[in-house]
Short mmCIF file of C-alpha atoms in Angstrom, two decimals:
data_model
loop_
_atom_site.label_atom_id
_atom_site.label_comp_id
_atom_site.label_asym_id
_atom_site.label_seq_id
_atom_site.Cartn_x
_atom_site.Cartn_y
_atom_site.Cartn_z
CA UNK A 1 0.00 0.00 0.00
CA UNK A 2 1.10 3.58 -0.51
CA UNK A 3 2.47 5.58 2.37
CA UNK A 4 2.02 8.92 0.65
CA UNK A 5 0.53 11.71 2.71
CA UNK A 6 -2.18 14.06 1.54
CA UNK A 7 0.36 16.38 -0.08
CA UNK A 8 1.77 13.60 -2.22
CA UNK A 9 5.17 13.69 -0.54
CA UNK A 10 6.89 10.31 -0.47
CA UNK A 11 7.79 10.54 3.19
CA UNK A 12 5.53 8.97 5.86
CA UNK A 13 2.27 10.72 6.67
CA UNK A 14 3.89 13.09 9.15
CA UNK A 15 7.64 13.43 9.44
CA UNK A 16 10.50 15.71 10.32
CA UNK A 17 14.24 15.57 9.85
CA UNK A 18 15.08 13.64 6.71
CA UNK A 19 12.31 12.82 4.27
CA UNK A 20 11.96 9.53 2.43
CA UNK A 21 15.64 9.69 1.54
CA UNK A 22 16.36 8.93 5.19
CA UNK A 23 15.07 5.42 4.63
CA UNK A 24 17.89 4.83 2.15
CA UNK A 25 20.72 6.07 4.36
CA UNK A 26 23.70 3.94 3.18
CA UNK A 27 25.20 3.71 6.65
CA UNK A 28 22.18 1.80 7.91
CA UNK A 29 22.41 -0.95 5.30
CA UNK A 30 23.54 -4.35 6.51
CA UNK A 31 26.53 -6.09 4.97
CA UNK A 32 26.40 -9.78 4.11
CA UNK A 33 29.78 -10.08 5.84
CA UNK A 34 28.35 -9.11 9.23
CA UNK A 35 26.22 -11.10 11.62
CA UNK A 36 23.37 -9.55 13.61
CA UNK A 37 25.53 -8.45 16.53
CA UNK A 38 28.15 -6.94 14.24
CA UNK A 39 25.54 -4.93 12.40
CA UNK A 40 24.17 -3.48 15.62
CA UNK A 41 27.67 -2.36 16.59
CA UNK A 42 28.65 -1.20 13.09
CA UNK A 43 25.69 1.12 12.60
CA UNK A 44 26.24 4.37 14.52
CA UNK A 45 23.62 4.96 17.19
CA UNK A 46 22.72 8.25 15.49
CA UNK A 47 21.71 6.29 12.39
CA UNK A 48 19.70 3.54 14.08
CA UNK A 49 15.92 3.53 13.76
CA UNK A 50 13.68 2.65 16.69
CA UNK A 51 10.01 1.82 16.10
CA UNK A 52 7.71 2.97 18.91
CA UNK A 53 4.12 1.70 18.83
CA UNK A 54 1.75 3.76 20.96
CA UNK A 55 4.39 6.48 20.82
CA UNK A 56 2.17 9.52 21.38
CA UNK A 57 0.80 8.55 24.80
CA UNK A 58 2.14 9.80 28.12
CA UNK A 59 5.08 7.41 28.52
CA UNK A 60 5.49 6.81 24.79
CA UNK A 61 5.91 10.48 23.90
CA UNK A 62 8.50 11.02 26.63
CA UNK A 63 10.39 7.96 25.43
CA UNK A 64 10.35 9.24 21.83
CA UNK A 65 11.75 12.55 23.08
CA UNK A 66 14.58 10.85 24.98
CA UNK A 67 15.34 8.63 21.96
CA UNK A 68 15.54 11.64 19.65
CA UNK A 69 17.83 13.52 22.05
CA UNK A 70 20.08 10.44 22.14
CA UNK A 71 20.38 10.55 18.35
CA UNK A 72 18.07 7.71 17.36
CA UNK A 73 15.82 8.02 14.31
CA UNK A 74 12.32 7.52 15.72
CA UNK A 75 9.38 5.93 13.90
CA UNK A 76 6.09 6.45 15.75
CA UNK A 77 3.00 4.30 15.28
CA UNK A 78 -0.18 5.45 17.03
CA UNK A 79 -3.86 5.14 16.13
CA UNK A 80 -4.69 8.21 18.28
CA UNK A 81 -7.35 6.28 20.18
CA UNK A 82 -6.06 7.78 23.43
CA UNK A 83 -3.63 10.47 22.22
CA UNK A 84 -3.61 13.57 20.06
CA UNK A 85 -1.87 14.56 16.85
CA UNK A 86 -0.75 17.73 18.59
CA UNK A 87 1.62 15.67 20.76
CA UNK A 88 3.56 14.77 17.61
CA UNK A 89 3.68 18.42 16.55
CA UNK A 90 5.10 19.35 19.95
CA UNK A 91 7.70 16.57 19.70
CA UNK A 92 8.64 17.76 16.24
CA UNK A 93 9.16 21.32 17.48
CA UNK A 94 11.11 20.17 20.55
CA UNK A 95 13.49 18.04 18.47
CA UNK A 96 14.04 20.87 15.98
CA UNK A 97 14.76 23.33 18.78
CA UNK A 98 17.09 20.90 20.57
CA UNK A 99 19.26 20.31 17.51
CA UNK A 100 19.42 24.00 16.67
CA UNK A 101 21.13 24.49 20.02
CA UNK A 102 23.38 21.43 19.96
CA UNK A 103 25.93 20.04 17.54
CA UNK A 104 25.41 16.78 15.73
CA UNK A 105 23.15 15.30 13.12
CA UNK A 106 19.46 15.84 13.71
CA UNK A 107 17.70 12.45 13.63
CA UNK A 108 14.48 11.88 11.75
CA UNK A 109 11.10 11.76 13.51
CA UNK A 110 8.41 10.01 11.50
CA UNK A 111 4.79 9.38 12.47
CA UNK A 112 2.31 6.94 10.95
CA UNK A 113 -1.28 7.12 12.13
CA UNK A 114 -2.07 3.42 12.25
CA UNK A 115 -3.18 0.58 14.46
CA UNK A 116 -0.28 -1.75 15.12
CA UNK A 117 -2.65 -4.65 14.41
CA UNK A 118 -3.24 -3.43 10.82
CA UNK A 119 -1.00 -5.93 9.04
CA UNK A 120 -1.24 -4.29 5.62
CA UNK A 121 -0.18 -0.87 6.89
CA UNK A 122 2.48 -2.23 9.23
CA UNK A 123 3.93 -4.35 6.42
CA UNK A 124 4.18 -1.26 4.23
CA UNK A 125 5.92 0.67 7.03
CA UNK A 126 8.42 -2.12 7.66
CA UNK A 127 9.10 -2.54 3.94
CA UNK A 128 10.01 1.15 3.78
CA UNK A 129 12.82 0.48 6.26
CA UNK A 130 14.21 -2.75 4.80
CA UNK A 131 17.95 -3.11 4.22
CA UNK A 132 18.97 -4.65 0.89
CA UNK A 133 21.07 -7.76 1.39
CA UNK A 134 22.34 -8.48 -2.12
CA UNK A 135 21.40 -11.82 -3.72
CA UNK A 136 21.33 -15.54 -3.06
CA UNK A 137 22.73 -18.20 -5.37
CA UNK A 138 19.54 -20.22 -5.09
CA UNK A 139 16.58 -18.16 -3.90
CA UNK A 140 14.43 -21.27 -3.62
CA UNK A 141 16.69 -23.44 -1.47
CA UNK A 142 18.42 -20.50 0.23
CA UNK A 143 15.96 -17.59 0.46
CA UNK A 144 17.46 -14.24 1.38
CA UNK A 145 16.59 -13.39 4.98
CA UNK A 146 14.91 -10.04 5.40
CA UNK A 147 16.81 -7.42 7.37
CA UNK A 148 15.69 -4.04 8.58
CA UNK A 149 17.21 -0.69 9.45
CA UNK A 150 14.98 -0.79 12.52
CA UNK A 151 17.29 -1.74 15.38
CA UNK A 152 14.57 -2.25 17.97
CA UNK A 153 10.89 -1.91 18.82
CA UNK A 154 9.28 -0.46 21.94
CA UNK A 155 5.68 -1.50 22.54
CA UNK A 156 3.29 0.88 24.34
CA UNK A 157 0.13 -0.05 22.43
CA UNK A 158 -1.58 -2.30 24.98
CA UNK A 159 -4.89 -1.30 26.56
CA UNK A 160 -4.43 -0.87 30.31
CA UNK A 161 -7.68 0.05 32.06
CA UNK A 162 -8.46 -2.65 34.64
CA UNK A 163 -12.11 -1.65 34.92
CA UNK A 164 -12.67 -1.62 31.18
CA UNK A 165 -10.88 -4.95 30.76
CA UNK A 166 -13.43 -6.55 33.08
CA UNK A 167 -16.35 -5.07 31.15
CA UNK A 168 -14.89 -5.66 27.67
CA UNK A 169 -12.55 -8.66 27.92
CA UNK A 170 -12.66 -9.50 24.21
CA UNK A 171 -11.45 -6.01 23.31
CA UNK A 172 -8.44 -6.54 25.56
CA UNK A 173 -7.66 -10.03 24.34
CA UNK A 174 -7.93 -8.86 20.71
CA UNK A 175 -5.51 -5.96 21.19
CA UNK A 176 -3.20 -7.11 23.97
CA UNK A 177 -2.90 -10.81 23.20
CA UNK A 178 -3.88 -11.55 19.59
CA UNK A 179 -2.46 -8.24 18.41
CA UNK A 180 0.85 -8.92 20.13
CA UNK A 181 1.14 -12.39 18.60
CA UNK A 182 0.53 -11.13 15.05
CA UNK A 183 2.82 -8.13 15.54
CA UNK A 184 5.74 -10.22 16.78
CA UNK A 185 5.24 -12.64 13.91
CA UNK A 186 5.43 -9.77 11.43
CA UNK A 187 8.52 -8.31 13.09
CA UNK A 188 10.19 -11.72 12.90
CA UNK A 189 9.48 -11.89 9.18
CA UNK A 190 11.55 -8.72 8.76
CA UNK A 191 14.35 -9.89 11.02
CA UNK A 192 13.48 -7.40 13.78
CA UNK A 193 14.04 -9.29 17.00
CA UNK A 194 14.97 -6.67 19.60
CA UNK A 195 11.78 -5.92 21.53
CA UNK A 196 11.04 -3.86 24.65
CA UNK A 197 7.63 -4.43 26.19
CA UNK A 198 5.93 -2.00 28.56
CA UNK A 199 4.52 -3.86 31.52
CA UNK A 200 3.16 -2.92 34.92
CA UNK A 201 3.65 -3.66 38.59
CA UNK A 202 0.01 -4.80 38.67
CA UNK A 203 1.29 -8.27 37.71
CA UNK A 204 2.41 -8.69 41.33
CA UNK A 205 -1.21 -8.55 42.49
CA UNK A 206 -1.68 -9.15 46.21
CA UNK A 207 1.94 -10.32 46.46
CA UNK A 208 2.73 -6.58 46.53
CA UNK A 209 1.24 -6.41 50.03
CA UNK A 210 4.10 -8.35 51.65
CA UNK A 211 5.43 -4.93 52.80
CA UNK A 212 8.91 -5.30 51.32
CA UNK A 213 10.24 -4.00 47.97
CA UNK A 214 9.25 -6.35 45.16
CA UNK A 215 11.81 -8.42 43.30
CA UNK A 216 11.17 -9.59 39.74
CA UNK A 217 11.14 -13.21 40.93
CA UNK A 218 8.02 -12.57 43.01
CA UNK A 219 6.04 -12.88 39.78
CA UNK A 220 7.66 -15.53 37.60
CA UNK A 221 7.25 -15.51 33.82
CA UNK A 222 8.52 -19.07 33.42
CA UNK A 223 4.98 -20.36 33.14
CA UNK A 224 2.77 -20.41 30.08
CA UNK A 225 -0.61 -19.90 31.76
CA UNK A 226 -1.53 -16.72 33.59
CA UNK A 227 -4.89 -15.56 34.81
CA UNK A 228 -4.18 -11.89 34.11
CA UNK A 229 -3.97 -10.37 30.64
CA UNK A 230 -0.60 -8.73 31.25
CA UNK A 231 0.84 -12.04 32.32
CA UNK A 232 -0.39 -13.71 29.14
CA UNK A 233 1.50 -11.15 27.08
CA UNK A 234 4.77 -11.79 28.87
CA UNK A 235 4.26 -15.56 28.77
CA UNK A 236 3.93 -15.26 24.99
CA UNK A 237 7.15 -13.26 24.80
CA UNK A 238 8.98 -15.66 27.11
CA UNK A 239 7.88 -18.64 25.01
CA UNK A 240 8.91 -16.82 21.82
CA UNK A 241 12.40 -16.09 23.14
CA UNK A 242 12.82 -19.72 24.17
CA UNK A 243 11.65 -21.01 20.79
CA UNK A 244 13.79 -18.61 18.75
CA UNK A 245 17.10 -17.73 20.46
CA UNK A 246 17.66 -14.81 18.08
CA UNK A 247 15.08 -12.72 19.96
CA UNK A 248 16.18 -10.26 22.64
CA UNK A 249 13.03 -9.36 24.57
CA UNK A 250 12.89 -7.08 27.60
CA UNK A 251 9.77 -6.61 29.73
CA UNK A 252 9.87 -3.46 31.88
CA UNK A 253 7.57 -3.44 34.88
CA UNK A 254 6.53 0.14 35.63
CA UNK A 255 5.43 1.21 39.03
CA UNK A 256 3.66 4.62 39.23
CA UNK A 257 4.81 7.07 36.51
CA UNK A 258 4.23 10.75 37.31
CA UNK A 259 5.71 14.12 36.36
CA UNK A 260 6.48 15.35 32.86
CA UNK A 261 9.38 16.65 30.82
CA UNK A 262 11.10 19.56 32.54
CA UNK A 263 10.25 21.84 29.61
CA UNK A 264 6.56 21.58 30.48
CA UNK A 265 5.80 20.93 26.80
CA UNK A 266 4.99 17.24 27.24
CA UNK A 267 2.56 16.03 29.85
CA UNK A 268 -0.22 13.55 30.52
CA UNK A 269 -3.06 14.45 28.19
CA UNK A 270 -5.07 11.35 27.18
CA UNK A 271 -8.42 11.47 25.43
CA UNK A 272 -9.94 9.58 28.33
CA UNK A 273 -9.81 11.27 31.73
CA UNK A 274 -6.72 10.05 33.59
CA UNK A 275 -7.53 8.37 36.92
CA UNK A 276 -4.01 8.51 38.37
CA UNK A 277 -3.35 10.49 41.54
CA UNK A 278 -1.42 13.45 40.08
CA UNK A 279 -3.94 14.24 37.30
CA UNK A 280 -6.71 14.13 39.91
CA UNK A 281 -4.74 16.52 42.14
CA UNK A 282 -4.36 18.90 39.20
CA UNK A 283 -8.09 18.73 38.49
CA UNK A 284 -8.76 19.73 42.09
CA UNK A 285 -6.22 22.57 41.98
CA UNK A 286 -7.76 23.96 38.78
CA UNK A 287 -11.31 23.67 40.12
CA UNK A 288 -12.48 20.96 37.75
CA UNK A 289 -13.03 18.58 40.68
CA UNK A 290 -13.97 19.66 44.22
CA UNK A 291 -11.89 17.23 46.27
CA UNK A 292 -9.58 14.21 46.23
CA UNK A 293 -10.95 10.93 47.50
CA UNK A 294 -8.58 9.11 49.86
CA UNK A 295 -9.38 5.42 49.55
CA UNK A 296 -8.68 4.15 53.04
CA UNK A 297 -6.56 5.44 55.95
CA UNK A 298 -6.25 2.19 57.86
CA UNK A 299 -3.44 0.48 55.93
CA UNK A 300 -0.35 -0.67 57.81
CA UNK A 301 1.65 2.35 56.60
CA UNK A 302 3.08 5.38 58.37
CA UNK A 303 -0.02 7.54 57.88
CA UNK A 304 -2.56 4.83 57.08
CA UNK A 305 -2.88 5.71 53.36
CA UNK A 306 -1.65 3.51 50.52
CA UNK A 307 2.04 3.69 49.59
CA UNK A 308 3.27 3.54 46.00
CA UNK A 309 6.59 3.84 44.18
CA UNK A 310 6.24 7.06 42.16
CA UNK A 311 8.76 7.31 39.33
CA UNK A 312 9.36 10.37 37.17
CA UNK A 313 8.30 9.66 33.58
CA UNK A 314 11.65 10.94 32.28
CA UNK A 315 13.52 8.41 34.42
CA UNK A 316 11.13 5.77 33.14
CA UNK A 317 11.66 6.80 29.50
CA UNK A 318 15.42 6.60 29.96
CA UNK A 319 14.97 3.08 31.27
CA UNK A 320 13.82 2.09 27.78
CA UNK A 321 16.99 3.50 26.25
CA UNK A 322 19.01 1.54 28.79
CA UNK A 323 17.13 -1.64 27.84
CA UNK A 324 17.91 -1.05 24.17
CA UNK A 325 21.58 -0.17 24.66
CA UNK A 326 22.76 -2.19 27.62
CA UNK A 327 21.33 -5.66 27.14
CA UNK A 328 23.84 -7.79 25.33
CA UNK A 329 22.56 -11.32 25.87
CA UNK A 330 19.58 -12.60 23.94
CA UNK A 331 16.50 -14.22 25.44
CA UNK A 332 13.71 -12.91 27.68
CA UNK A 333 14.40 -10.76 30.74
CA UNK A 334 12.22 -8.78 33.15
CA UNK A 335 13.25 -5.60 34.99
CA UNK A 336 11.51 -3.46 37.59
CA UNK A 337 11.63 0.26 36.87
CA UNK A 338 11.02 2.12 40.10
CA UNK A 339 12.79 4.25 42.67
CA UNK A 340 12.80 1.69 45.46
CA UNK A 341 11.19 4.27 47.75
CA UNK A 342 7.50 4.51 48.56
CA UNK A 343 5.37 7.60 49.21
CA UNK A 344 1.87 7.61 50.67
CA UNK A 345 -1.10 9.33 49.10
CA UNK A 346 -1.02 12.03 51.77
CA UNK A 347 2.71 12.59 51.20
CA UNK A 348 2.10 13.18 47.49
CA UNK A 349 -0.74 15.60 48.25
CA UNK A 350 1.48 17.46 50.74
CA UNK A 351 4.33 17.69 48.22
CA UNK A 352 2.00 19.18 45.62
CA UNK A 353 0.64 21.63 48.18
CA UNK A 354 4.17 22.87 48.90
CA UNK A 355 4.97 23.35 45.22
CA UNK A 356 1.65 25.01 44.32
CA UNK A 357 1.36 26.92 47.61
CA UNK A 358 -2.30 25.94 47.90
CA UNK A 359 -4.37 23.81 50.24
CA UNK A 360 -5.74 20.76 48.44
CA UNK A 361 -9.04 19.47 49.89
CA UNK A 362 -9.26 15.74 50.52
CA UNK A 363 -12.11 13.45 51.51
CA UNK A 364 -11.73 10.09 53.23
CA UNK A 365 -13.71 7.23 51.71
CA UNK A 366 -13.51 3.46 52.11
CA UNK A 367 -10.94 1.16 50.63
CA UNK A 368 -11.37 0.03 47.05
CA UNK A 369 -11.64 -3.68 46.38
CA UNK A 370 -8.33 -5.14 45.26
CA UNK A 371 -6.17 -2.25 46.46
CA UNK A 372 -3.00 -3.11 48.35
CA UNK A 373 -1.42 -1.05 51.08
CA UNK A 374 2.09 -0.98 49.63
CA UNK A 375 3.65 -1.52 46.20
CA UNK A 376 7.32 -0.58 45.92
CA UNK A 377 9.99 -1.81 43.52
CA UNK A 378 13.35 -3.33 44.23
CA UNK A 379 15.16 -1.94 41.15
CA UNK A 380 18.60 -3.43 41.80
CA UNK A 381 18.55 -5.72 38.76
CA UNK A 382 18.04 -2.78 36.38
CA UNK A 383 20.72 -0.82 38.21
CA UNK A 384 23.27 -3.61 38.00
CA UNK A 385 22.56 -5.05 34.56
CA UNK A 386 21.31 -2.01 32.61
CA UNK A 387 23.30 0.67 34.40
CA UNK A 388 20.04 2.56 34.95
CA UNK A 389 18.84 4.35 38.06
CA UNK A 390 16.34 7.09 38.83
CA UNK A 391 17.54 10.67 39.28
CA UNK A 392 14.43 12.71 39.99
CA UNK A 393 12.65 13.16 43.31
CA UNK A 394 8.98 13.45 44.21
CA UNK A 395 9.46 17.21 44.61
CA UNK A 396 10.90 17.41 41.10
CA UNK A 397 7.89 15.51 39.75
CA UNK A 398 5.55 18.02 41.38
CA UNK A 399 7.53 21.02 40.16
CA UNK A 400 7.47 19.69 36.59
CA UNK A 401 3.70 19.11 36.47
CA UNK A 402 3.15 22.50 38.08
CA UNK A 403 5.23 24.03 35.27
CA UNK A 404 2.73 22.55 32.78
CA UNK A 405 -0.10 24.39 34.52
CA UNK A 406 1.90 27.62 34.52
CA UNK A 407 2.62 27.30 30.80
CA UNK A 408 -1.04 26.52 30.16
CA UNK A 409 -1.99 29.78 31.84
CA UNK A 410 0.41 31.72 29.64
CA UNK A 411 -0.78 29.85 26.56
CA UNK A 412 -4.37 30.63 27.47
CA UNK A 413 -3.65 34.33 27.69
CA UNK A 414 -1.86 34.27 24.34
CA UNK A 415 -4.61 32.17 22.79
CA UNK A 416 -7.28 34.58 23.94
CA UNK A 417 -5.40 37.42 22.30
CA UNK A 418 -4.81 35.50 19.05
CA UNK A 419 -8.10 33.68 18.63
CA UNK A 420 -10.66 36.23 19.77
CA UNK A 421 -11.53 39.78 18.91
CA UNK A 422 -13.50 42.33 20.88
CA UNK A 423 -16.92 43.09 19.44
CA UNK A 424 -18.39 46.53 18.95
CA UNK A 425 -20.80 47.82 21.59
CA UNK A 426 -21.62 45.69 24.59
CA UNK A 427 -21.10 42.25 23.07
CA UNK A 428 -18.15 40.01 22.37
CA UNK A 429 -17.44 38.34 19.04
CA UNK A 430 -15.39 35.14 19.25
CA UNK A 431 -13.76 33.43 16.35
CA UNK A 432 -10.97 30.91 15.80
CA UNK A 433 -8.01 32.49 14.05
CA UNK A 434 -8.20 31.71 10.32
CA UNK A 435 -4.49 30.86 10.13
CA UNK A 436 -4.95 28.27 12.85
CA UNK A 437 -8.06 26.93 11.14
CA UNK A 438 -6.09 26.50 7.93
CA UNK A 439 -3.17 24.86 9.76
CA UNK A 440 -5.54 22.35 11.32
CA UNK A 441 -7.00 21.51 7.90
CA UNK A 442 -3.61 21.21 6.21
CA UNK A 443 -1.93 19.03 8.82
CA UNK A 444 -5.01 17.14 10.04
CA UNK A 445 -4.01 18.04 13.58
CA UNK A 446 -6.54 17.01 16.17
CA UNK A 447 -6.64 19.39 19.11
CA UNK A 448 -6.80 18.13 22.64
CA UNK A 449 -9.70 19.35 24.82
CA UNK A 450 -7.39 21.90 26.46
CA UNK A 451 -6.24 23.29 23.10
CA UNK A 452 -9.77 23.26 21.74
CA UNK A 453 -11.06 25.27 24.69
CA UNK A 454 -8.25 27.77 24.32
CA UNK A 455 -9.01 28.20 20.64
CA UNK A 456 -12.64 29.12 21.16
CA UNK A 457 -12.85 30.73 24.61
CA UNK A 458 -13.95 34.40 24.53
CA UNK A 459 -12.20 37.29 26.15
CA UNK A 460 -13.88 38.89 29.12
CA UNK A 461 -16.59 41.30 27.99
CA UNK A 462 -15.23 44.75 27.40
CA UNK A 463 -17.75 47.54 27.07
CA UNK A 464 -17.14 50.56 24.85
#
């Protein structure tokens, strides 16, 4: 199928950096004289391509940003079911600005709006990044193996809502299990066998409540049958790595990602309302929600509220780079990505109060079914084997999300000036700026609810 965009350009639907010529970069071609490991070492990091599926979500977008800063060419796949086109535009601007201020080759940043389960589209994308391998003496008895310029894949495209998974199990099996099987099969066809899978600490279940930091062994993946959907995914990957020793598969178990990039330009802005603690705190601070519900104050913790391991999303994103760069052995491996330190709900609220200099109202309600009192990582395996460790504190997380709100206020003031005009007499005439309207049409950019409200909100009435 054709990958042309609406303008007829031969590059992917949305791209920056190099255009379609980037796909044919000679330095990324594989030599028949090199084996897989040699190729990975021979190709400069700044010329390697990383495919990120679900790359415009909260964690995915921050990972794409860290990859681009590290010099990787980034290929983003996202169907925008829970993200916005505008996230890509912000990434594009951030990468351009970064490389204007630093030396070195600016990597490409390409985006395909697609579902990773769409085999026809994904095949076309992967074909665009194939490396020619020369010829075989007998193409029937010795077919030429397919090789790709894509050095690795990071998978963020799984559905993750526990409540929705209970109500719509087939939707979750279709995307998270069947989709993963077909996707890995397709990657294998193209010789792409370096795979990083985004997982979650929820796999520990009630084991998390043993009140000590959790080791990876507390939830073994050496079994084929799991009752939870996330476990099924990792069992599939474990079985795949055992069956085909050429695969290098890394499952990263996240604990509680919070914060945002220090620039304030990337944040947590899903289409569906986020139900995590920090987004709820921000909704209370901005008056969207009256209070924060505290689900239980009778846990065996220092203040009675639940304790979680809150990790800055930038630290988490850099964990993916470490998994790509530092793992040398093939096979399947699991790593916890957390700080190793727990904070209670009340401690997080207090930290945000200090940063915002406001009192945040809370309301005590009963425990939720299935909640555990403590869930904290033991991240020593990632520290020792990947050379990765967290750098950012809870206070830093709060400062960074507060910066997003501050920038939103500035953007709102600028938007009101740019998008609205004062009417004559006692009324107000509001309009969206025509240049912005045209930009939206030309680039097919979908605005997030925040951007949409800024584009149409009137100025305060000014009487003449």
